[in-house]
Amino acid sequence: MQPAAAAPRPGPAAAKKKNKMKKTKKIAKQLRPRAEAAEAAAAAAAAERAAAEQAAEEAARRARHLKSLSRRSGGERELEELVFGDSLNVEEDELLQRLAGPRRLNATERRSLQKESSDSEVENEAKGKLLSKKPAWVDEDDEAEENVDMTHRYRKDLMKSDAEKILTKKNLKRRLEEQFQRAMGGVPAWADLENRKKSKRTASDSDSDEDDNLLCRTGNFVSNSESLPRGILKMKTCLPANQERLANGRLATVQFHPSAQVVMTAGHDRSVSLFQVDGIRNPRIQSIYLESFPIYKACFSVDGEQVIATGTHHKMFFVYDMMSGSIIPIQKVRGVEERFLRNFEVSPDGSFMLLTGTSGYLHLLSMKTKELISTMKVNGRCTASAFTPDSSKIYSYSKEGEVFIWDVRSRKCLHKFEDEGSLEGKCIAVSKNNQYVACGSASGVVNLYTTDVCLKENRPKPVKAIMNLVTSATCVTFNPTTEILAVASREMDEAVKLAETLFRFLKEGTGENGPVTEVL
């Protein structure tokens, strides 16, 4: 087979012509935006000229109209003013009236003015009725009955039978009024117009003035009560607070932030996590990791700017400053000789930190400097402690079932009493109003005392003994209004009980399949 012949190469003249065409296209491409801009500017100028010409024509037309109006007869001007209104000479009339000043009235005009002002209110109302204008037209569609579909999901509850799938607007209005009256137990006084008129006529002037003042103001006249509602308390299970980062180990602490809608979790996985609680997603804000430091307890400072964390078998503890983002290790507190530091409490005023040591020692530290202020000692081993709401006293619970009351300022023991029937103390809590003290023992019994009796008697009788737990009571806490006492045990799944301080049992269990670490 013969090989295919190669295409002939273009000559120098053809190549030159091709390069020239490329340059021409490039130059035309560069000049095209300039041409378009020039065309746009010319079009804008033409539009401006057209607008100016139109304005000039309008001004000339108005001038011709005024000139022709001035030449017309009085009858024609009155007819035109009646039809179109006297809008052309309003400004001239106002200017002449201002220049002339207020017009003086003669005697006849003054007498007629006084006579008109002396008319009674009844005559004025009668005149108003006579002068009331009728509507220009009446729309027939407004008077027509319009049917409403009652099968809509918002109106299904208003149906009395299946035959009422369609109702007129008038009947629907009547049905809504009946439902409202059933819900309110009749017609409210403010909705009964006839009774309101009668009450206004019979009420005194002071009462009417108060009602008028009430109706003339806006604002929240009914404030929300801080107390819990009476009757049944409704509870529901929300999303897990730490669903975006579940702990790899056992949780040791769960606590809400003092002022923000944030919850903190800490545990044996050596991490402290913060979550924003919104009830929808509960996003994670931040997590810090403490290497080789399983956390025994973590707690917010009162101002919410720091997190203090102690370990399971460490002498040191960590302070996490959330404002600066720094983790400060406290290697050793001078004057505190302990093998390990686990349990601690922070005073409600944010001034003190109480470390629970071994052999019954209680170390009071300054929250600001983390330095030792003083050391107190109970008989035996201290298992739990709690500050009073005013941070003036400390209740410490010993393993032998004795409760010691300390004065924070003098660091002296004010009183000591025995918890009735306690074989081993586990936890203690003081109510927010300083009215009750709750002591939980290893037998699962939680005794509730009044603070007045605890300060006077050595063997006080509890107001109530809560015996709903069958394992050790490891956590007791009051709600902020001291209406509910929560008791829990971490030795059994779902072992949490809620009871009113009026000693009515509320709820068993938590709805979670696991031991309860802490109750907030």
Coordinates of C-alpha atoms in Angstrom, one line a residue:
M1 CA 0.0 0.0 0.0
Q2 CA 1.2 3.5 -0.8
P3 CA 1.6 5.8 2.3
A4 CA -0.8 8.7 2.6
A5 CA 0.5 11.9 1.2
A6 CA 1.2 14.6 3.8
A7 CA -0.9 17.8 3.7
P8 CA 1.0 20.7 2.1
R9 CA 2.3 23.3 4.5
P10 CA 0.9 26.8 4.1
G11 CA 3.2 29.4 2.5
P12 CA 4.6 32.5 4.1
A13 CA 1.9 34.7 2.7
A14 CA -0.9 32.6 4.2
A15 CA 0.8 32.5 7.6
K16 CA 1.2 36.2 7.5
K17 CA -2.4 36.7 6.7
K18 CA -3.4 34.4 9.5
N19 CA -1.4 36.3 12.0
K20 CA -2.8 39.6 10.8
M21 CA -6.4 38.2 11.3
K22 CA -5.5 37.1 14.9
K23 CA -4.2 40.6 15.8
T24 CA -7.3 42.2 14.3
K25 CA -9.6 40.0 16.4
K26 CA -7.6 40.7 19.5
I27 CA -7.7 44.4 19.0
A28 CA -11.5 44.3 18.3
K29 CA -12.0 42.2 21.5
Q30 CA -10.1 44.9 23.5
L31 CA -12.0 47.8 21.9
R32 CA -15.5 46.1 22.4
P33 CA -15.9 47.1 26.1
R34 CA -15.0 50.7 25.3
A35 CA -17.6 50.8 22.6
E36 CA -20.2 49.4 24.8
A37 CA -19.4 51.9 27.5
A38 CA -19.7 54.8 25.0
E39 CA -23.0 53.5 23.8
A40 CA -24.3 53.2 27.4
A41 CA -23.2 56.8 28.1
A42 CA -24.9 58.1 25.0
A43 CA -28.1 56.3 25.9
A44 CA -28.0 57.8 29.4
A45 CA -27.5 61.3 28.0
A46 CA -30.4 60.8 25.6
A47 CA -32.6 59.6 28.5
E48 CA -31.7 62.7 30.5
R49 CA -32.4 65.0 27.6
A50 CA -35.8 63.3 27.1
A51 CA -36.6 63.7 30.8
A52 CA -35.6 67.4 30.8
E53 CA -37.8 68.0 27.7
Q54 CA -40.7 66.2 29.3
A55 CA -40.4 68.3 32.5
A56 CA -40.3 71.5 30.4
E57 CA -43.4 70.5 28.5
E58 CA -45.2 69.7 31.8
A59 CA -44.2 73.1 33.2
A60 CA -45.5 74.8 30.1
R61 CA -48.7 72.9 30.2
R62 CA -49.3 74.0 33.8
A63 CA -48.6 77.6 33.0
R64 CA -51.1 77.5 30.1
H65 CA -53.7 76.0 32.4
L66 CA -53.2 78.6 35.1
K67 CA -53.4 81.4 32.4
S68 CA -56.6 79.9 31.0
L69 CA -58.1 79.5 34.5
S70 CA -57.5 83.1 35.3
R71 CA -59.5 84.2 32.2
R72 CA -62.5 81.9 32.9
S73 CA -65.7 83.3 34.4
G74 CA -66.7 82.8 38.0
G75 CA -69.2 80.1 37.3
E76 CA -66.7 78.0 35.4
R77 CA -64.2 78.3 38.2
E78 CA -66.7 77.3 40.8
L79 CA -67.7 74.2 38.7
E80 CA -64.1 73.2 38.3
E81 CA -63.3 73.7 42.0
L82 CA -66.4 71.6 42.9
V83 CA -65.3 68.7 40.6
F84 CA -61.5 68.8 40.9
G85 CA -61.1 70.6 44.2
D86 CA -59.3 73.9 44.9
S87 CA -55.9 72.4 44.9
L88 CA -54.3 75.0 42.7
N89 CA -54.8 78.0 44.9
V90 CA -54.4 76.3 48.3
E91 CA -50.8 77.5 48.7
E92 CA -51.7 81.1 47.6
D93 CA -54.7 81.2 50.0
E94 CA -52.6 80.0 53.0
L95 CA -49.9 82.6 52.2
L96 CA -52.4 85.4 52.1
Q97 CA -54.1 84.3 55.3
R98 CA -50.7 84.2 57.1
L99 CA -49.8 87.7 55.8
A100 CA -53.2 89.2 56.9
G101 CA -53.0 87.6 60.4
P102 CA -55.9 86.3 62.5
R103 CA -59.3 87.8 61.6
R104 CA -61.2 89.6 64.3
L105 CA -64.8 88.5 64.9
N106 CA -67.7 91.0 65.2
A107 CA -70.4 90.9 67.9
T108 CA -72.8 88.8 65.9
E109 CA -70.2 86.1 65.1
R110 CA -69.1 86.0 68.8
R111 CA -72.7 85.5 70.0
S112 CA -73.3 82.7 67.4
L113 CA -70.0 81.0 68.5
Q114 CA -71.0 81.1 72.2
K115 CA -74.4 79.6 71.3
E116 CA -72.8 76.8 69.4
S117 CA -70.4 75.9 72.2
S118 CA -73.2 75.8 74.7
D119 CA -74.9 72.8 72.9
S120 CA -75.3 69.8 75.1
E121 CA -73.6 66.4 74.5
V122 CA -76.9 64.9 73.5
E123 CA -77.3 67.4 70.7
N124 CA -73.8 66.9 69.6
E125 CA -74.4 63.1 69.4
A126 CA -77.6 63.7 67.5
K127 CA -75.8 66.0 65.1
G128 CA -73.1 63.3 64.7
K129 CA -75.7 60.7 63.8
L130 CA -77.3 63.0 61.3
L131 CA -73.9 63.9 59.7
S132 CA -72.7 60.3 59.7
K133 CA -71.9 59.2 56.2
K134 CA -73.2 56.1 54.5
P135 CA -70.9 53.7 52.8
A136 CA -70.3 54.5 49.1
W137 CA -71.2 51.0 48.1
V138 CA -71.9 47.6 49.7
D139 CA -70.1 44.5 48.5
E140 CA -72.5 41.6 48.2
D141 CA -69.7 39.1 48.7
D142 CA -69.1 40.3 52.2
E143 CA -72.7 39.4 53.2
A144 CA -72.6 36.0 51.6
E145 CA -72.1 33.1 54.0
E146 CA -68.7 31.5 53.7
N147 CA -68.2 27.8 54.6
V148 CA -65.3 26.6 56.6
D149 CA -63.7 23.1 56.2
M150 CA -63.9 21.5 59.7
T151 CA -61.8 18.5 58.7
H152 CA -58.6 20.6 59.0
R153 CA -56.3 19.3 61.8
Y154 CA -56.6 22.6 63.6
R155 CA -60.5 22.4 63.7
K156 CA -61.1 18.7 64.1
D157 CA -61.6 19.1 67.9
L158 CA -64.5 21.5 67.3
M159 CA -66.6 18.9 65.5
K160 CA -69.5 17.4 67.4
S161 CA -70.3 14.8 64.8
D162 CA -69.1 13.5 61.4
A163 CA -72.0 15.4 59.8
E164 CA -70.3 18.8 60.7
K165 CA -67.6 18.6 58.1
I166 CA -68.6 22.1 56.9
L167 CA -69.7 25.0 59.0
T168 CA -70.5 28.6 58.2
K169 CA -68.3 31.3 59.7
K170 CA -71.2 32.4 62.0
N171 CA -71.6 28.9 63.4
L172 CA -67.9 28.5 63.8
K173 CA -67.7 31.7 65.7
R174 CA -70.6 30.5 68.0
R175 CA -68.8 27.2 68.5
L176 CA -65.6 28.9 69.5
E177 CA -67.5 31.1 72.0
E178 CA -69.0 28.0 73.5
Q179 CA -65.7 26.3 73.9
F180 CA -64.2 29.4 75.5
Q181 CA -67.0 29.7 77.9
R182 CA -66.7 26.0 78.9
A183 CA -63.0 26.5 79.5
M184 CA -63.5 29.7 81.5
G185 CA -66.5 28.4 83.5
G186 CA -68.8 30.9 82.0
V187 CA -68.5 34.4 80.4
P188 CA -65.7 36.4 82.1
A189 CA -66.6 39.8 83.5
W190 CA -64.3 41.5 81.1
A191 CA -66.1 39.9 78.1
D192 CA -69.6 40.7 79.3
L193 CA -70.3 44.2 77.8
E194 CA -73.6 44.7 79.6
N195 CA -72.3 43.8 83.0
R196 CA -69.3 46.0 82.4
K197 CA -71.5 49.0 81.6
K198 CA -73.6 48.4 84.8
S199 CA -70.5 48.0 87.0
K200 CA -69.1 51.2 85.6
R201 CA -72.2 53.1 86.5
T202 CA -72.4 51.7 90.0
A203 CA -68.7 51.6 90.8
S204 CA -67.1 54.5 92.7
D205 CA -64.8 57.0 91.1
S206 CA -61.8 55.6 92.8
D207 CA -62.4 52.1 91.5
S208 CA -63.0 53.4 87.9
D209 CA -59.8 55.4 88.1
E210 CA -57.9 52.3 89.2
D211 CA -59.4 50.3 86.3
D212 CA -58.5 53.0 83.8
N213 CA -55.0 53.2 85.1
L214 CA -54.6 49.4 84.8
L215 CA -55.9 49.4 81.3
C216 CA -53.7 52.3 80.3
R217 CA -50.5 50.5 81.3
T218 CA -48.6 47.7 79.7
G219 CA -46.3 45.2 81.2
N220 CA -46.2 41.9 83.1
F221 CA -48.9 42.1 85.8
V222 CA -48.6 38.4 86.7
S223 CA -45.2 37.2 87.5
N224 CA -44.0 33.5 87.4
S225 CA -43.8 31.8 90.8
E226 CA -40.5 30.3 91.8
S227 CA -42.3 27.6 93.7
L228 CA -43.3 24.3 92.1
P229 CA -46.9 23.9 91.0
R230 CA -49.2 21.9 93.2
G231 CA -50.4 18.5 92.2
I232 CA -48.7 16.2 89.8
L233 CA -45.3 17.2 88.4
K234 CA -44.8 16.3 84.8
M235 CA -41.3 15.0 83.8
K236 CA -39.9 13.8 80.5
T237 CA -36.6 12.4 79.4
C238 CA -34.5 14.8 77.4
L239 CA -31.5 14.1 75.1
P240 CA -28.3 13.0 76.8
A241 CA -26.4 16.1 77.7
N242 CA -23.1 14.6 76.5
Q243 CA -24.4 12.8 73.4
E244 CA -21.8 14.5 71.2
R245 CA -19.0 13.0 73.3
L246 CA -19.8 10.0 75.5
A247 CA -17.4 9.2 78.2
N248 CA -15.1 6.2 77.7
G249 CA -15.1 5.4 81.4
R250 CA -17.3 5.9 84.4
L251 CA -18.6 9.4 85.0
A252 CA -17.6 10.8 88.4
T253 CA -19.1 14.3 88.2
V254 CA -22.0 16.0 86.4
Q255 CA -22.6 19.7 87.2
F256 CA -24.4 22.7 85.8
H257 CA -22.7 26.0 85.3
P258 CA -23.7 28.6 88.0
S259 CA -24.8 31.2 85.5
A260 CA -24.7 29.8 82.0
Q261 CA -26.7 27.0 80.3
V262 CA -23.7 24.7 80.3
V263 CA -23.2 21.3 81.9
M264 CA -19.8 19.8 82.8
T265 CA -19.0 16.1 82.8
A266 CA -15.8 14.5 84.2
G267 CA -14.8 10.9 85.0
H268 CA -12.2 8.2 84.9
D269 CA -11.4 8.7 81.3
R270 CA -9.2 11.6 82.4
S271 CA -11.2 14.3 80.6
V272 CA -13.4 17.2 81.5
S273 CA -16.0 18.2 78.9
L274 CA -18.3 21.2 78.6
F275 CA -21.6 21.0 76.7
Q276 CA -24.2 23.7 75.8
V277 CA -27.6 22.5 76.9
D278 CA -30.2 23.5 74.3
G279 CA -32.4 20.4 74.4
I280 CA -32.0 19.9 70.6
R281 CA -28.4 18.9 69.9
N282 CA -26.5 19.8 73.1
P283 CA -23.3 20.7 71.2
R284 CA -19.9 20.1 72.8
I285 CA -18.1 23.4 73.7
Q286 CA -14.7 22.1 74.8
S287 CA -12.9 19.1 76.3
I288 CA -9.6 19.0 78.2
Y289 CA -7.5 15.9 78.9
L290 CA -5.5 15.4 82.0
E291 CA -2.8 12.8 81.3
S292 CA -2.5 10.0 83.8
F293 CA -5.1 11.6 86.1
P294 CA -8.4 9.7 86.5
I295 CA -10.8 12.3 87.9
Y296 CA -12.5 11.6 91.3
K297 CA -14.4 14.9 91.5
A298 CA -14.7 18.2 89.5
C299 CA -16.5 21.3 90.5
F300 CA -17.1 24.8 89.1
S301 CA -16.1 27.9 91.1
V302 CA -18.9 30.1 92.3
D303 CA -18.1 32.7 89.6
G304 CA -18.0 30.0 87.0
E305 CA -14.6 30.9 85.7
Q306 CA -12.6 27.9 87.0
V307 CA -13.0 24.2 87.2
I308 CA -11.3 22.3 90.1
A309 CA -10.5 18.6 89.6
T310 CA -9.1 16.1 92.0
G311 CA -7.8 12.6 91.2
T312 CA -8.4 9.1 92.5
H313 CA -4.9 8.5 93.9
H314 CA -3.0 11.8 93.7
K315 CA -1.8 14.4 96.2
M316 CA -2.1 17.2 93.6
F317 CA -5.2 18.7 91.9
F318 CA -5.7 20.8 88.8
V319 CA -7.4 24.2 88.3
Y320 CA -8.7 24.9 84.8
D321 CA -9.0 28.6 84.1
M322 CA -11.7 28.8 81.4
M323 CA -11.1 32.5 80.7
S324 CA -7.5 32.1 79.8
G325 CA -7.7 28.5 78.7
S326 CA -4.8 27.4 80.9
I327 CA -4.5 24.3 83.1
I328 CA -2.8 25.1 86.4
P329 CA -1.5 22.1 88.4
I330 CA -1.4 22.5 92.2
Q331 CA 1.4 20.1 93.1
K332 CA 1.3 20.5 96.9
V333 CA -0.5 22.7 99.4
R334 CA 2.0 23.8 102.1
G335 CA 0.8 22.4 105.5
V336 CA -1.3 19.7 104.0
E337 CA 0.2 16.3 104.5
E338 CA -2.0 13.7 102.9
R339 CA -1.4 10.7 100.8
F340 CA -4.1 11.7 98.3
L341 CA -6.8 14.4 98.0
R342 CA -10.2 13.3 96.7
N343 CA -13.3 14.9 98.2
F344 CA -13.7 18.7 98.5
E345 CA -16.3 21.4 98.8
V346 CA -16.5 25.0 97.7
S347 CA -18.2 27.6 99.9
P348 CA -21.3 29.3 98.4
D349 CA -19.7 32.7 98.7
G350 CA -16.7 31.5 96.7
S351 CA -14.1 32.4 99.4
F352 CA -13.2 28.9 100.8
M353 CA -12.3 25.5 99.6
L354 CA -12.6 22.6 102.1
L355 CA -10.4 19.5 101.5
T356 CA -11.4 16.3 103.2
G357 CA -8.3 14.4 104.3
T358 CA -7.7 11.1 106.0
S359 CA -7.9 10.4 109.7
G360 CA -10.7 13.0 110.2
Y361 CA -8.7 16.1 109.0
L362 CA -10.5 19.0 107.3
H363 CA -8.2 21.5 105.5
L364 CA -9.7 25.0 104.9
L365 CA -8.0 26.7 101.9
S366 CA -8.4 30.1 100.4
M367 CA -10.2 29.9 97.1
K368 CA -8.2 32.8 95.7
T369 CA -4.6 31.7 96.5
K370 CA -5.2 28.0 97.1
E371 CA -3.2 28.3 100.4
L372 CA -4.0 26.7 103.7
I373 CA -5.9 28.8 106.2
S374 CA -6.6 26.3 109.0
T375 CA -7.1 22.6 109.8
M376 CA -9.9 21.0 111.8
K377 CA -10.3 17.5 113.0
V378 CA -13.3 15.2 113.7
N379 CA -13.4 12.0 115.8
G380 CA -12.8 9.2 113.4
R381 CA -12.9 9.5 109.6
C382 CA -14.8 12.3 107.8
T383 CA -16.8 11.0 104.8
A384 CA -18.7 14.1 103.7
S385 CA -19.0 17.9 104.4
A386 CA -21.3 20.7 103.5
F387 CA -21.3 24.5 103.9
T388 CA -24.4 26.4 105.0
P389 CA -25.8 28.9 102.4
D390 CA -24.2 31.9 104.1
S391 CA -20.8 30.1 104.3
S392 CA -20.7 30.8 108.0
K393 CA -20.8 27.1 109.2
I394 CA -19.6 23.7 108.0
Y395 CA -21.4 20.4 108.7
S396 CA -19.0 17.4 108.6
Y397 CA -20.3 13.8 108.7
S398 CA -18.1 11.2 110.2
K399 CA -17.9 7.5 109.4
E400 CA -19.2 6.7 112.9
G401 CA -22.5 8.6 112.2
E402 CA -21.7 11.8 114.1
V403 CA -22.2 15.3 112.7
F404 CA -19.9 18.1 113.7
I405 CA -20.9 21.8 113.2
W406 CA -18.0 24.2 112.7
D407 CA -17.8 28.0 112.8
V408 CA -15.8 29.1 109.7
R409 CA -14.5 32.3 111.2
S410 CA -13.1 30.9 114.4
R411 CA -12.7 27.3 113.1
K412 CA -14.2 26.0 116.4
C413 CA -16.7 23.2 116.8
L414 CA -20.0 24.7 117.8
H415 CA -22.0 21.5 118.4
K416 CA -22.0 17.8 117.7
F417 CA -25.0 15.4 117.3
E418 CA -25.6 11.8 116.4
D419 CA -27.5 10.8 113.3
E420 CA -30.2 8.5 114.5
G421 CA -29.7 4.8 113.5
S422 CA -26.6 5.6 111.4
L423 CA -24.0 2.8 111.2
E424 CA -21.8 4.6 108.7
G425 CA -22.2 8.1 107.4
K426 CA -22.0 8.6 103.6
C427 CA -23.4 12.0 102.5
I428 CA -24.8 15.2 103.9
A429 CA -26.6 18.2 102.4
V430 CA -28.0 21.5 103.8
S431 CA -31.0 23.1 102.1
K432 CA -30.7 26.4 100.3
N433 CA -32.9 28.3 102.8
N434 CA -30.9 26.8 105.8
Q435 CA -34.0 25.1 107.2
Y436 CA -33.1 21.4 106.8
V437 CA -30.1 19.0 107.0
A438 CA -30.2 15.7 105.3
C439 CA -27.9 12.8 106.3
G440 CA -27.6 9.6 104.2
S441 CA -26.1 6.5 105.7
A442 CA -24.7 3.2 104.4
S443 CA -28.0 1.4 105.3
G444 CA -29.8 3.5 102.7
V445 CA -31.8 5.6 105.3
V446 CA -31.8 9.4 104.8
N447 CA -32.8 11.3 107.9
L448 CA -34.1 14.9 107.6
Y449 CA -33.5 17.3 110.5
T450 CA -34.3 21.0 111.1
T451 CA -31.2 23.1 111.7
D452 CA -32.6 24.6 114.8
V453 CA -32.8 21.2 116.5
C454 CA -29.4 20.2 115.3
L455 CA -27.8 23.2 117.0
K456 CA -29.4 22.4 120.3
E457 CA -29.8 18.7 120.9
N458 CA -27.2 15.9 121.0
R459 CA -29.6 13.3 119.8
P460 CA -32.2 15.0 117.7
K461 CA -35.2 13.2 116.3
P462 CA -35.5 13.4 112.5
V463 CA -38.5 15.1 111.0
K464 CA -38.7 12.3 108.5
A465 CA -36.8 9.2 107.7
I466 CA -36.7 8.3 104.0
M467 CA -36.2 4.5 103.6
N468 CA -36.8 4.0 99.9
L469 CA -33.2 3.0 99.1
V470 CA -32.0 -0.6 99.7
T471 CA -28.3 0.3 99.2
S472 CA -26.1 3.0 100.5
A473 CA -27.2 6.5 100.1
T474 CA -24.3 8.1 98.3
C475 CA -25.9 11.4 97.2
V476 CA -28.5 13.7 98.7
T477 CA -29.4 17.2 97.5
F478 CA -32.2 19.8 97.7
N479 CA -33.7 21.7 94.9
P480 CA -33.2 25.5 95.0
T481 CA -36.6 26.2 96.5
T482 CA -36.2 23.4 99.2
E483 CA -39.4 21.7 98.0
I484 CA -37.9 18.4 96.7
L485 CA -35.2 16.2 98.3
A486 CA -33.4 13.9 95.9
V487 CA -31.6 10.8 97.3
A488 CA -29.6 8.4 95.1
S489 CA -27.2 5.4 95.3
R490 CA -24.5 4.5 92.9
E491 CA -24.5 0.9 94.0
M492 CA -27.6 0.0 92.0
D493 CA -29.0 0.9 88.6
E494 CA -31.7 3.6 88.6
A495 CA -31.6 4.0 92.3
V496 CA -32.8 7.6 92.6
K497 CA -35.8 8.8 94.6
L498 CA -37.5 12.2 94.7
A499 CA -39.6 13.2 97.7
E500 CA -41.2 16.5 98.7
T501 CA -40.1 18.1 101.9
L502 CA -43.7 17.7 102.9
F503 CA -42.8 14.0 102.6
R504 CA -44.9 12.9 99.7
F505 CA -43.2 10.4 97.4
L506 CA -42.9 11.7 93.9
K507 CA -40.9 9.4 91.6
E508 CA -38.8 6.3 91.4
G509 CA -36.0 5.6 89.0
T510 CA -34.4 7.8 86.4
G511 CA -35.2 6.2 83.1
E512 CA -31.6 5.4 82.6
N513 CA -30.1 1.9 82.7
G514 CA -27.2 2.5 84.9
P515 CA -26.0 3.6 88.4
V516 CA -26.6 7.2 89.4
T517 CA -23.3 9.0 90.0
E518 CA -24.7 12.4 91.1
V519 CA -27.9 14.3 91.4
L520 CA -27.9 18.0 90.6

